[in-house]
């Protein structure tokens, strides 16, 4: 994709990676002043794939565009909605057609109780009525309400972080972790909450667990700090009329219209500091010169690019564990799904055993209930998800074996049977970086190491959030840092 000619005296910015973080960095770079003259930079985005968007991709599936990864973004965080507004696409925002989800527990699907904060119950009665926990599990959870002082195990002394699972288990018992918190928080990160940083993924929990008394009470919205007042009329999530992935393509089109050059099929293999600027080596043997560079690629490729320039950041990123996931889009004849599906779908806890063995599927989205524009007469469209940190079984199965296993488990949970009309398997390797306890401290150290290098900044899901709004925020922040440092360098 090529825009008009950039001005020749402008600072040269190269963004590596055309995922939503890189595209947002390029977008912001054109909106902030560079130096006292306020010149706009010339911007090139280099993307190794043949298409832009990174993990924001969609495909035509039986006559409608269907997202292949992210299908919504959080409305509570402002960054994605703000970008949509700046692109002039407010009238394309769509809210889910339904809400609520179920969890497979104790042999059947059970509606998630109300009053959850990221899977952590804040009231005991809705939890008891949900039937999710055994009597012993409920007894443990009830003990939290009588607690007057914090458990010593909750947040280790001298530490500013702990694993989400450890914090919740120590107060509410392991069943709450296994059946609610791991499916929900772990589901967002495709991770396991026993090794997921509370500071990075669930800061309200860390604050609540550090306070004396009951965790459930401390997390109630009216008590918890940083929790905005509830606004029942506004949706929790948004998508866009044409797909969530269209946020990336629309941003890319707008960038090109503003003169940004987007090169696809352009893999950066190394960066080098030459004099006062950067030289980028590409896989095809060519180079691009830049005054400023945003590295907006996932953790492992970022590690390779930073080796030699920011050794601590490169080491941390290189060692980061990632989870691979698979998304199976399936159309069934309505006659197969011969029951009313409730809510947006269901989650399957990792401790679930089905007749096939330990459950491989992690959740199911009722796509055409969640997004009614996808609905077609006589068929039901679903997405079956597989794969999470610590479970790589899906990677070892070929598409046919994976499909057969996933559909069999889907039918067992829903107590349905019958062949699909059409299926599509999409695999996302190393898609979710795992934020282990201490992650934010490591990110702060990486940022100060990289900030010391003139004209280099990091963006993307490896740092301060995997969701689309967080990635957009990180891209825009990277561009602002570079424009400010350019002003100082001048
Ligand atoms: C199945 C799935 C479902 C998800 N669901 C949601 C959801 O519902 N809501 C939500 O908010 N988030 C969701 N996410 C998370 C979110 O989509 C991602 O975290 C986010 O899109 C990542 O954006 P990014 O720009 O940081 O990285 P990416 O999208 O990975 O983009 C990085 C880009 O860099 C390119 N690249 C890599 N190396 C190089 C190189 N050396 N040279 C040039 N280019 C390179 C890659 O090809 C890629 O295009 C989901 C993710 C997945 C996988």
Coordinates of C-alpha atoms and ligand atoms in Angstrom, one line a residue:
X1 CA 0.0 0.0 0.0
X2 CA 1.5 3.3 -1.0
X3 CA 0.5 6.8 -0.2
X4 CA 1.7 10.2 -1.6
X5 CA 5.4 11.3 -1.4
X6 CA 6.5 12.3 2.1
X7 CA 8.1 15.6 2.7
X8 CA 11.9 15.3 2.3
X9 CA 13.0 17.3 5.4
X10 CA 10.7 15.4 7.8
X11 CA 12.0 13.0 10.5
X12 CA 11.9 9.4 9.1
X13 CA 9.8 7.1 11.3
X14 CA 9.7 3.3 10.5
X15 CA 7.2 1.2 12.3
X16 CA 8.0 -2.5 12.4
X17 CA 4.7 -4.6 12.4
X18 CA 1.3 -3.7 11.0
X19 CA -0.7 -5.2 13.8
X20 CA -3.1 -2.8 15.5
X21 CA -0.3 -1.5 17.8
X22 CA 2.0 -0.6 14.9
X23 CA -0.9 1.0 12.9
X24 CA -1.9 3.0 16.0
X25 CA 1.7 4.1 16.4
X26 CA 1.7 5.4 12.8
X27 CA -1.6 7.1 13.3
X28 CA -0.5 8.9 16.4
X29 CA 2.9 9.9 14.8
X30 CA 0.9 12.0 12.3
X31 CA -1.0 13.7 15.1
X32 CA 1.8 14.9 17.4
X33 CA 4.3 17.6 16.8
X34 CA 7.9 16.5 16.0
X35 CA 10.3 19.2 17.2
X36 CA 9.6 22.9 17.6
X37 CA 8.8 23.2 13.9
X38 CA 6.0 20.8 14.3
X39 CA 7.0 18.9 11.1
X40 CA 5.0 15.7 10.4
X41 CA 7.3 12.7 10.0
X42 CA 7.5 10.6 6.9
X43 CA 6.2 7.2 8.0
X44 CA 6.9 3.7 6.6
X45 CA 5.2 0.6 8.1
X46 CA 7.0 -2.7 7.4
X47 CA 5.0 -5.8 7.8
X48 CA 6.3 -9.4 7.2
X49 CA 2.9 -10.9 6.3
X50 CA 1.1 -10.3 3.0
X51 CA -1.7 -8.5 4.8
X52 CA -2.0 -5.8 7.5
X53 CA -3.8 -6.3 10.8
X54 CA -1.6 -9.0 12.6
X55 CA -4.1 -10.8 14.8
X56 CA -7.0 -8.8 13.5
X57 CA -8.1 -10.9 10.5
X58 CA -11.4 -11.9 9.0
X59 CA -12.6 -14.2 6.2
X60 CA -15.6 -14.8 4.0
X61 CA -17.4 -17.8 5.6
X62 CA -20.5 -18.9 3.8
X63 CA -21.3 -15.5 2.5
X64 CA -20.5 -13.3 5.5
X65 CA -17.3 -11.8 6.9
X66 CA -16.3 -13.6 10.2
X67 CA -13.5 -12.5 12.5
X68 CA -10.8 -15.2 12.8
X69 CA -9.3 -14.0 16.2
X70 CA -10.5 -10.9 18.2
X71 CA -14.2 -10.4 17.7
X72 CA -14.8 -7.5 20.1
X73 CA -13.0 -4.9 22.1
X74 CA -13.7 -3.6 25.6
X75 CA -15.8 -0.5 25.7
X76 CA -14.7 0.5 29.2
X77 CA -11.2 1.3 28.0
X78 CA -11.2 4.4 25.8
X79 CA -8.4 3.7 23.3
X80 CA -10.2 1.6 20.7
X81 CA -13.5 3.7 20.8
X82 CA -11.4 6.8 20.5
X83 CA -9.6 5.5 17.4
X84 CA -13.0 4.5 15.9
X85 CA -14.2 8.0 16.5
X86 CA -11.1 9.6 14.9
X87 CA -11.6 7.3 11.9
X88 CA -15.2 8.6 11.6
X89 CA -16.6 5.2 12.1
X90 CA -18.8 5.8 15.2
X91 CA -21.9 4.9 13.3
X92 CA -20.4 1.5 12.6
X93 CA -20.0 0.4 16.2
X94 CA -22.2 -2.6 17.0
X95 CA -23.0 -4.0 20.5
X96 CA -23.4 -7.7 21.1
X97 CA -26.9 -9.0 20.5
X98 CA -27.0 -10.8 23.8
X99 CA -25.0 -11.1 27.0
X100 CA -24.1 -13.6 29.7
X101 CA -22.3 -16.8 29.4
X102 CA -22.3 -20.3 30.9
X103 CA -19.6 -22.5 32.4
X104 CA -19.4 -26.2 32.1
X105 CA -19.2 -27.6 35.6
X106 CA -20.4 -30.6 37.6
X107 CA -21.6 -32.3 34.5
X108 CA -23.6 -29.6 32.7
X109 CA -23.7 -26.0 31.5
X110 CA -24.5 -23.5 34.3
X111 CA -25.2 -19.8 33.9
X112 CA -22.4 -17.6 35.3
X113 CA -23.6 -16.0 38.6
X114 CA -24.1 -12.3 38.7
X115 CA -21.8 -10.0 40.7
X116 CA -18.6 -11.4 39.4
X117 CA -15.5 -9.2 39.0
X118 CA -13.4 -11.0 36.3
X119 CA -14.6 -14.3 37.6
X120 CA -14.2 -13.5 41.3
X121 CA -17.6 -13.7 43.1
X122 CA -18.4 -10.6 45.2
X123 CA -21.6 -12.1 46.8
X124 CA -22.0 -15.6 48.1
X125 CA -25.7 -16.3 47.4
X126 CA -25.6 -15.9 43.6
X127 CA -22.5 -18.2 43.7
X128 CA -24.4 -20.8 45.8
X129 CA -27.5 -20.6 43.5
X130 CA -25.3 -21.1 40.3
X131 CA -24.5 -24.7 41.2
X132 CA -21.0 -24.2 40.0
X133 CA -19.3 -25.3 43.2
X134 CA -19.5 -28.4 45.4
X135 CA -20.8 -28.0 49.0
X136 CA -17.1 -28.1 50.1
X137 CA -16.2 -25.4 47.6
X138 CA -19.0 -23.2 48.7
X139 CA -18.1 -23.6 52.4
X140 CA -14.5 -22.4 51.6
X141 CA -15.9 -19.4 49.7
X142 CA -18.2 -18.5 52.6
X143 CA -15.2 -18.5 55.0
X144 CA -14.0 -15.3 53.2
X145 CA -17.0 -13.3 54.4
X146 CA -16.0 -13.9 58.0
X147 CA -12.4 -13.1 57.5
X148 CA -11.1 -10.1 59.4
X149 CA -7.4 -9.9 58.6
X150 CA -5.5 -10.7 55.4
X151 CA -4.0 -14.1 54.9
X152 CA -0.3 -14.0 55.0
X153 CA -0.1 -16.0 51.7
X154 CA -2.1 -13.4 49.8
X155 CA 0.5 -10.9 48.8
X156 CA 4.0 -12.0 49.8
X157 CA 5.8 -9.5 52.1
X158 CA 7.9 -7.0 50.2
X159 CA 6.3 -7.9 46.9
X160 CA 4.1 -5.8 44.7
X161 CA 2.7 -8.7 42.8
X162 CA 1.4 -12.2 43.1
X163 CA -0.3 -14.8 40.9
X164 CA -4.0 -14.2 40.4
X165 CA -4.7 -17.9 41.2
X166 CA -2.8 -17.8 44.5
X167 CA -4.5 -14.7 45.7
X168 CA -8.0 -16.0 45.0
X169 CA -7.3 -19.6 46.2
X170 CA -6.0 -18.4 49.5
X171 CA -9.2 -16.5 50.2
X172 CA -12.0 -18.3 48.3
X173 CA -10.6 -21.8 47.8
X174 CA -9.4 -23.7 44.7
X175 CA -12.8 -24.4 43.2
X176 CA -13.5 -20.7 42.6
X177 CA -10.2 -20.5 40.9
X178 CA -10.7 -23.6 38.7
X179 CA -14.3 -23.1 37.8
X180 CA -14.5 -19.3 37.5
X181 CA -11.3 -17.3 37.6
X182 CA -9.1 -19.5 35.5
X183 CA -11.8 -19.8 32.7
X184 CA -12.4 -16.1 32.7
X185 CA -9.1 -14.3 33.4
X186 CA -7.1 -17.3 32.0
X187 CA -9.4 -17.2 29.0
X188 CA -8.6 -13.6 28.2
X189 CA -4.9 -14.4 28.2
X190 CA -5.1 -18.0 27.1
X191 CA -3.1 -18.5 30.3
X192 CA -3.2 -20.3 33.6
X193 CA -4.0 -18.1 36.6
X194 CA -1.6 -20.0 38.8
X195 CA 1.2 -18.1 37.0
X196 CA -0.5 -14.9 35.8
X197 CA 0.5 -11.6 37.3
X198 CA -2.3 -9.9 39.3
X199 CA -0.6 -6.5 38.9
X200 CA -0.6 -6.8 35.1
X201 CA -3.9 -8.5 34.5
X202 CA -6.1 -7.8 37.5
X203 CA -4.8 -4.8 39.5
X204 CA -8.2 -4.4 41.5
X205 CA -7.6 -8.0 42.8
X206 CA -4.1 -7.1 44.1
X207 CA -5.5 -4.0 45.8
X208 CA -8.4 -5.9 47.3
X209 CA -6.2 -8.8 48.5
X210 CA -3.9 -6.4 50.3
X211 CA -6.8 -4.9 52.3
X212 CA -7.9 -6.5 55.5
X213 CA -11.1 -8.5 55.7
X214 CA -13.2 -10.2 53.0
X215 CA -11.9 -10.3 49.4
X216 CA -15.5 -10.6 48.1
X217 CA -16.6 -7.5 49.9
X218 CA -13.5 -5.5 48.9
X219 CA -14.1 -6.3 45.2
X220 CA -17.8 -5.1 45.2
X221 CA -18.0 -2.3 42.7
X222 CA -19.1 0.3 45.2
X223 CA -16.1 -0.5 47.4
X224 CA -13.3 -1.2 44.8
X225 CA -11.0 1.6 43.8
X226 CA -10.5 2.3 40.1
X227 CA -13.8 0.7 39.3
X228 CA -16.0 3.1 37.3
X229 CA -19.6 3.4 38.4
X230 CA -21.7 0.9 36.5
X231 CA -23.5 2.2 33.5
X232 CA -26.0 -0.6 32.7
X233 CA -27.2 1.0 29.5
X234 CA -23.8 1.0 27.8
X235 CA -22.4 -2.2 26.3
X236 CA -19.3 -3.9 27.8
X237 CA -17.9 -4.7 24.3
X238 CA -18.1 -3.2 20.9
X239 CA -17.4 -4.6 17.5
X240 CA -17.7 -3.0 14.1
X241 CA -20.5 -3.5 11.5
X242 CA -18.1 -5.3 9.1
X243 CA -15.9 -7.2 11.7
X244 CA -13.6 -6.2 14.5
X245 CA -10.7 -6.8 12.1
X246 CA -11.9 -4.0 9.9
X247 CA -10.6 -1.6 12.6
X248 CA -7.1 -2.5 11.3
X249 CA -7.9 -2.3 7.6
X250 CA -9.7 0.9 8.0
X251 CA -6.8 2.4 10.0
X252 CA -4.4 1.2 7.3
X253 CA -6.5 2.8 4.6
X254 CA -6.6 6.1 6.5
X255 CA -2.9 6.0 7.0
X256 CA -2.2 5.5 3.3
X257 CA -4.6 8.4 2.5
X258 CA -2.4 10.5 4.8
X259 CA 0.8 9.6 2.9
X260 CA 2.1 6.6 5.0
X261 CA 3.8 3.9 3.0
X262 CA 2.8 0.4 4.2
X263 CA 5.1 -2.4 2.8
X264 CA 3.7 -5.9 3.2
X265 CA 5.9 -9.0 2.7
X266 CA 8.7 -6.9 4.3
X267 CA 10.4 -8.8 7.2
X268 CA 12.9 -6.9 9.3
X269 CA 15.7 -9.1 10.3
X270 CA 17.9 -6.7 12.3
X271 CA 18.3 -3.1 13.3
X272 CA 21.6 -1.2 13.6
X273 CA 22.6 2.2 15.0
X274 CA 24.5 4.1 12.3
X275 CA 25.7 7.6 13.3
X276 CA 22.7 9.4 14.7
X277 CA 20.1 7.2 13.0
X278 CA 18.9 3.6 12.6
X279 CA 19.4 1.2 9.7
X280 CA 17.0 -1.6 9.3
X281 CA 17.9 -4.8 7.5
X282 CA 15.2 -6.6 5.6
X283 CA 15.0 -10.3 4.7
X284 CA 15.2 -9.4 1.0
X285 CA 18.7 -7.9 1.5
X286 CA 17.5 -4.3 1.3
X287 CA 17.7 -1.6 4.1
X288 CA 15.6 1.3 5.3
X289 CA 17.1 4.2 7.1
X290 CA 15.2 5.8 10.0
X291 CA 15.5 8.6 12.6
X292 CA 13.0 6.8 14.8
X293 CA 11.8 3.2 15.0
X294 CA 8.7 1.7 16.7
X295 CA 9.2 -2.1 17.3
X296 CA 5.6 -3.3 17.3
X297 CA 6.1 -7.0 16.9
X298 CA 5.4 -9.9 19.3
X299 CA 7.8 -10.8 22.1
X300 CA 10.0 -13.3 20.3
X301 CA 10.7 -11.4 17.1
X302 CA 11.1 -8.2 19.2
X303 CA 13.7 -10.0 21.3
X304 CA 15.7 -10.9 18.1
X305 CA 15.5 -7.2 16.9
X306 CA 16.7 -5.8 20.2
X307 CA 19.6 -8.2 20.7
X308 CA 22.8 -6.1 20.7
X309 CA 20.9 -2.8 21.5
X310 CA 18.9 -3.6 24.6
X311 CA 20.2 -6.9 26.0
X312 CA 18.0 -7.0 29.1
X313 CA 14.8 -6.4 27.1
X314 CA 15.9 -8.9 24.5
X315 CA 16.6 -11.5 27.2
X316 CA 13.2 -11.0 29.0
X317 CA 11.2 -11.0 25.7
X318 CA 13.1 -14.0 24.4
X319 CA 12.3 -15.9 27.6
X320 CA 8.6 -15.0 27.7
X321 CA 6.3 -18.0 27.5
X322 CA 3.6 -17.7 24.9
X323 CA 0.4 -19.7 24.4
X324 CA -0.8 -20.9 21.0
X325 CA -4.5 -21.1 20.4
X326 CA -6.8 -22.4 17.7
X327 CA -10.2 -21.0 16.5
X328 CA -12.6 -23.4 14.7
X329 CA -15.4 -21.7 12.9
X330 CA -18.3 -24.1 12.4
X331 CA -21.7 -23.8 10.7
X332 CA -24.3 -26.4 11.8
X333 CA -27.7 -27.0 10.3
X334 CA -30.3 -25.7 12.9
X335 CA -31.6 -29.3 13.0
X336 CA -28.3 -30.3 14.8
X337 CA -28.5 -27.5 17.4
X338 CA -32.0 -28.5 18.3
X339 CA -32.2 -26.4 21.4
X340 CA -32.2 -22.7 22.5
X341 CA -28.7 -21.5 23.0
X342 CA -28.5 -19.0 25.9
X343 CA -26.1 -16.1 26.1
X344 CA -23.0 -15.6 24.1
X345 CA -21.5 -19.0 24.7
X346 CA -19.7 -21.1 27.3
X347 CA -16.4 -21.7 28.9
X348 CA -14.8 -25.0 29.7
X349 CA -12.5 -25.1 32.8
X350 CA -9.2 -26.8 32.3
X351 CA -10.0 -29.3 35.0
X352 CA -12.9 -30.7 33.0
X353 CA -12.9 -34.3 32.0
X354 CA -15.1 -35.4 29.1
X355 CA -15.5 -38.9 27.6
X356 CA -12.5 -38.0 25.3
X357 CA -10.3 -37.3 28.3
X358 CA -9.2 -33.9 29.7
X359 CA -11.2 -31.3 27.7
X360 CA -9.4 -29.9 24.7
X361 CA -11.9 -27.2 24.0
X362 CA -11.6 -24.1 26.1
X363 CA -14.8 -22.3 25.1
X364 CA -17.5 -21.8 22.5
X365 CA -19.0 -18.6 21.2
X366 CA -22.4 -18.6 19.7
X367 CA -21.3 -16.3 16.9
X368 CA -24.7 -15.5 15.4
X369 CA -26.3 -14.9 18.7
X370 CA -23.5 -12.7 19.8
X371 CA -23.4 -10.8 16.5
X372 CA -26.9 -11.0 15.0
X373 CA -25.7 -9.7 11.6
X374 CA -24.0 -13.1 11.1
X375 CA -27.3 -15.0 11.5
X376 CA -28.6 -16.9 8.4
X377 CA -31.8 -18.9 8.1
X378 CA -31.6 -22.6 9.0
X379 CA -28.0 -22.6 10.3
X380 CA -26.2 -21.9 13.5
X381 CA -22.7 -20.4 13.5
X382 CA -20.3 -21.1 16.3
X383 CA -16.7 -20.7 17.2
X384 CA -14.9 -23.4 19.2
X385 CA -11.7 -22.3 20.9
X386 CA -8.8 -24.7 21.8
X387 CA -5.4 -24.2 23.4
X388 CA -4.1 -22.4 26.4
X389 CA -0.8 -22.0 28.3
X390 CA 0.5 -25.4 29.5
X391 CA -1.8 -27.3 27.0
X392 CA -0.2 -27.8 23.6
X393 CA -2.2 -30.9 22.7
X394 CA -4.0 -29.1 19.8
X395 CA -0.6 -28.3 18.2
X396 CA 0.1 -32.0 17.9
X397 CA -3.1 -32.8 16.1
X398 CA -3.6 -32.2 12.4
X399 CA -6.7 -30.2 11.3
X400 CA -8.8 -33.3 10.7
X401 CA -8.1 -34.8 14.1
X402 CA -8.5 -31.5 15.9
X403 CA -11.9 -30.9 14.2
X404 CA -13.1 -34.3 15.1
X405 CA -12.1 -34.0 18.7
X406 CA -13.4 -30.5 19.1
X407 CA -16.8 -31.2 17.5
X408 CA -17.2 -34.3 19.6
X409 CA -16.5 -32.3 22.8
X410 CA -18.8 -29.5 21.7
X411 CA -21.6 -32.0 21.2
X412 CA -21.0 -33.7 24.6
X413 CA -21.2 -30.4 26.4
X414 CA -24.3 -29.3 24.6
X415 CA -25.9 -32.8 24.4
X416 CA -26.4 -32.4 20.6
X417 CA -25.1 -34.5 17.7
X418 CA -24.7 -34.3 14.0
X419 CA -22.3 -33.2 11.3
X420 CA -21.4 -29.6 10.5
X421 CA -22.2 -27.9 7.1
X422 CA -18.8 -26.3 6.9
X423 CA -15.7 -25.8 9.1
X424 CA -12.6 -23.7 9.2
X425 CA -9.6 -24.2 11.4
X426 CA -7.4 -21.2 12.1
X427 CA -4.3 -21.6 14.3
X428 CA -2.6 -18.7 16.1
X429 CA 0.9 -19.8 17.1
X430 CA 2.6 -18.0 20.1
X431 CA -0.4 -15.6 20.1
X432 CA -0.7 -14.8 23.8
X433 CA 2.4 -13.6 25.8
X434 CA 2.1 -14.8 29.4
X435 CA 2.5 -12.0 32.0
X436 CA 4.1 -13.8 35.0
X437 CA 4.2 -12.2 38.4
X438 CA 6.7 -9.3 38.3
X439 CA 6.0 -8.6 34.6
X440 CA 5.2 -4.9 35.1
X441 CA 8.6 -4.4 36.9
X442 CA 10.3 -6.1 34.0
X443 CA 8.4 -3.9 31.5
X444 CA 9.4 -0.8 33.4
X445 CA 13.1 -1.9 33.3
X446 CA 12.8 -2.7 29.5
X447 CA 11.3 0.7 28.9
X448 CA 14.0 2.5 30.7
X449 CA 16.7 0.5 28.8
X450 CA 15.0 1.2 25.4
X451 CA 14.2 4.9 26.3
X452 CA 18.0 5.5 26.8
X453 CA 18.4 4.6 23.0
X454 CA 17.6 7.7 21.0
X455 CA 14.7 7.1 18.6
X456 CA 13.6 3.6 19.6
X457 CA 10.3 2.6 21.3
X458 CA 8.4 -0.6 21.9
X459 CA 4.7 -1.3 21.4
X460 CA 2.3 -4.3 21.3
X461 CA 0.8 -7.0 23.3
X462 CA 4.0 -8.1 25.1
X463 CA 4.0 -5.2 27.5
X464 CA 1.0 -3.6 29.2
X465 CA -2.1 -5.5 28.0
X466 CA -3.1 -8.0 25.3
X467 CA -6.5 -6.5 24.5
X468 CA -7.0 -4.3 21.4
X469 CA -7.4 -1.1 23.5
X470 CA -4.2 -1.7 25.4
X471 CA -2.3 -2.5 22.2
X472 CA -3.6 0.7 20.6
X473 CA -2.6 2.7 23.7
X474 CA 0.9 1.2 23.6
X475 CA 1.3 2.2 19.9
X476 CA 0.2 5.7 20.5
X477 CA 2.4 6.1 23.5
X478 CA 5.4 4.8 21.6
X479 CA 4.8 7.5 18.9
X480 CA 4.4 10.2 21.5
X481 CA 7.7 9.2 23.2
X482 CA 9.5 9.3 19.9
X483 CA 8.1 12.7 18.9
X484 CA 9.1 14.1 22.3
X485 CA 12.6 12.7 22.2
X486 CA 13.0 14.0 18.6
X487 CA 12.2 17.5 20.0
X488 CA 14.9 17.1 22.6
X489 CA 17.4 15.7 20.2
X490 CA 16.8 18.7 17.9
Ligands
LIG1 C1 -7.8 -16.0 18.9 C2 -7.6 -14.6 19.5 C3 -8.7 -14.0 20.0 C4 -8.6 -12.7 20.5 N1 -9.7 -12.1 21.0 C5 -9.6 -10.8 21.4 C6 -10.8 -10.0 21.7 O1 -11.9 -10.5 21.5 N2 -10.6 -8.8 22.1 C7 -9.4 -8.2 22.3 O2 -9.3 -7.0 22.7 N3 -8.3 -8.9 22.0 C8 -8.3 -10.1 21.6 N4 -7.2 -10.8 21.2 C9 -5.9 -10.2 21.4 C10 -5.5 -9.1 20.4 O3 -6.1 -9.4 19.2 C11 -4.0 -9.1 20.2 O4 -3.3 -9.1 21.4 C12 -3.6 -7.8 19.4 O5 -4.3 -7.7 18.2 C13 -2.1 -7.8 19.2 O6 -1.8 -6.7 18.4 P1 -0.3 -6.3 18.2 O7 -0.2 -5.2 17.2 O8 0.4 -6.1 19.4 O9 0.4 -7.7 17.6 P2 0.1 -8.5 16.2 O10 -1.3 -8.4 15.9 O11 0.7 -9.8 16.5 O12 0.9 -7.7 15.1 C14 2.3 -7.8 15.0 C15 2.7 -7.7 13.5 O13 4.1 -7.7 13.4 C16 4.4 -8.5 12.3 N5 5.8 -8.9 12.4 C17 6.3 -9.8 13.2 N6 7.7 -9.9 13.1 C18 8.0 -9.0 12.1 C19 9.2 -8.6 11.5 N7 10.4 -9.1 11.9 N8 9.2 -7.7 10.5 C20 8.0 -7.1 10.1 N9 6.8 -7.5 10.7 C21 6.8 -8.4 11.7 C22 3.4 -9.7 12.3 O14 3.3 -10.3 11.1 C23 2.2 -9.0 12.8 O15 1.4 -8.5 11.7 C24 -7.3 -12.1 20.6 C25 -6.2 -12.7 20.1 C26 -6.3 -14.0 19.5 C27 -5.1 -14.7 18.9

